[in-house]
CSV table of C-alpha atoms in Angstrom, one decimal:
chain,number,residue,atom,x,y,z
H,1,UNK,CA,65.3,3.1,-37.0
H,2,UNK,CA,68.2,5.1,-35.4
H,3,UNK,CA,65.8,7.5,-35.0
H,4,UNK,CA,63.7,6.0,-33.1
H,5,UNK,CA,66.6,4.2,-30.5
H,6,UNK,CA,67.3,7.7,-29.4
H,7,UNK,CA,64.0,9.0,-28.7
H,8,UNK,CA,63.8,5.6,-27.1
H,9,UNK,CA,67.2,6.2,-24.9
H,10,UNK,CA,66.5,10.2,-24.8
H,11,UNK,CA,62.9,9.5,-22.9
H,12,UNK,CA,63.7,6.3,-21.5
H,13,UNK,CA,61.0,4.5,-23.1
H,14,UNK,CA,60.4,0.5,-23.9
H,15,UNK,CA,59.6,-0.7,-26.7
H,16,UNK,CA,55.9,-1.3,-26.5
H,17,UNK,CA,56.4,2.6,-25.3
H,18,UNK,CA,58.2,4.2,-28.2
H,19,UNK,CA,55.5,1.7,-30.7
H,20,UNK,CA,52.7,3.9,-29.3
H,21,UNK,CA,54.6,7.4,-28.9
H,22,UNK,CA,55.6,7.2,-32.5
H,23,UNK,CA,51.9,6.5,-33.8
H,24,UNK,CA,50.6,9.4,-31.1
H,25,UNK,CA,52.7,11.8,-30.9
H,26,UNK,CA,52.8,14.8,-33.9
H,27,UNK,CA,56.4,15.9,-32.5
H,28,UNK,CA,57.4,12.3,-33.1
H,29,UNK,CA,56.1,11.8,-36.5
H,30,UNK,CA,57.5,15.1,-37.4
H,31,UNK,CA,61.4,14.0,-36.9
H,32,UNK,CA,60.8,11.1,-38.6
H,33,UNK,CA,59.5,12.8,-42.0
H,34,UNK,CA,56.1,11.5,-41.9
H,35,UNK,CA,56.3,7.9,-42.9
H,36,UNK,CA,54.1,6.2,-44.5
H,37,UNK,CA,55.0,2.7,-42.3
H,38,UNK,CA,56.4,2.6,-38.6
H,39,UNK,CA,58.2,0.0,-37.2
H,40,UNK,CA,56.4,-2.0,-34.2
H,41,UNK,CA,57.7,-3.1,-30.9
H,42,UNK,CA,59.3,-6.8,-32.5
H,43,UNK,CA,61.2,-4.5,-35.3
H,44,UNK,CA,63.0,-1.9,-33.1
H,45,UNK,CA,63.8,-5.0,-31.0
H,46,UNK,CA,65.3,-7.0,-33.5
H,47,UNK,CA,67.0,-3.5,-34.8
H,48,UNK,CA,68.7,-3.1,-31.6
H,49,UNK,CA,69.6,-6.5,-31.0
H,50,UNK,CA,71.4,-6.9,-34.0
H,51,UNK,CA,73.4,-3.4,-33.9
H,52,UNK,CA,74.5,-4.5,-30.5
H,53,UNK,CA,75.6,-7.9,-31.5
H,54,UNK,CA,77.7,-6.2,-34.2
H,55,UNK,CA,79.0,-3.5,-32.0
H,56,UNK,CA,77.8,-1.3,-34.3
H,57,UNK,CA,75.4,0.1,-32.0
H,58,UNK,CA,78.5,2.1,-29.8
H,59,UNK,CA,80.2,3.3,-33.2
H,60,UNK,CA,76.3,5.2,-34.5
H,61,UNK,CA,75.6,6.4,-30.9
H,62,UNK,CA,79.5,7.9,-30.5
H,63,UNK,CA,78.8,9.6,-34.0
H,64,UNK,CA,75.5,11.0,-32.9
H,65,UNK,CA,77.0,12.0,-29.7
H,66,UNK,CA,80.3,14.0,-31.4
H,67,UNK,CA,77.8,15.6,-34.1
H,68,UNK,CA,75.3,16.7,-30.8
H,69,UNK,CA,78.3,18.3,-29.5
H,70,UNK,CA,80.1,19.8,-32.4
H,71,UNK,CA,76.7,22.0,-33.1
H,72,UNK,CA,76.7,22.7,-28.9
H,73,UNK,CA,73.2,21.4,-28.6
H,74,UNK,CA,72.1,20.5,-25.4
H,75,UNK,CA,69.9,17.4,-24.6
């Protein structure tokens, strides 16, 4: 699911977007390991909502954002 909020931020994509990318797109399905289910629109919704009502959604992006930078990769 965290997965899929950054492609969501990195591409700036809703979520009725990011429900069709991740069923279209091979480089998407890739990254996430090929699952056998995917989330839909209501999910990654619900997801976000409920890491941002529990703050937790600042402390996973801050950790993603410090491991980005500690390997220097460039978004």
């Amino acid at each position: 699911m965290v997965k899929i909020l950054l492609l969501q931020q990195w591409y700036n994509f809703s979520d009725p977007q990011i429900e069709r990318e991740i069923r279209d797109r091979i480089s998407f399905m890739n990254f996430f390991g090929y699952p056998e289910k995917l989330p839909d629109r209501n999910t990654i919704w619900y997801f976000r909502i409920r890491l941002s009502k529990t703050g937790k959604d600042r402390l996973v992006f801050n950790e993603i954002t410090g491991q980005i930078m500690a390997k220097r990769i460039r978004i």
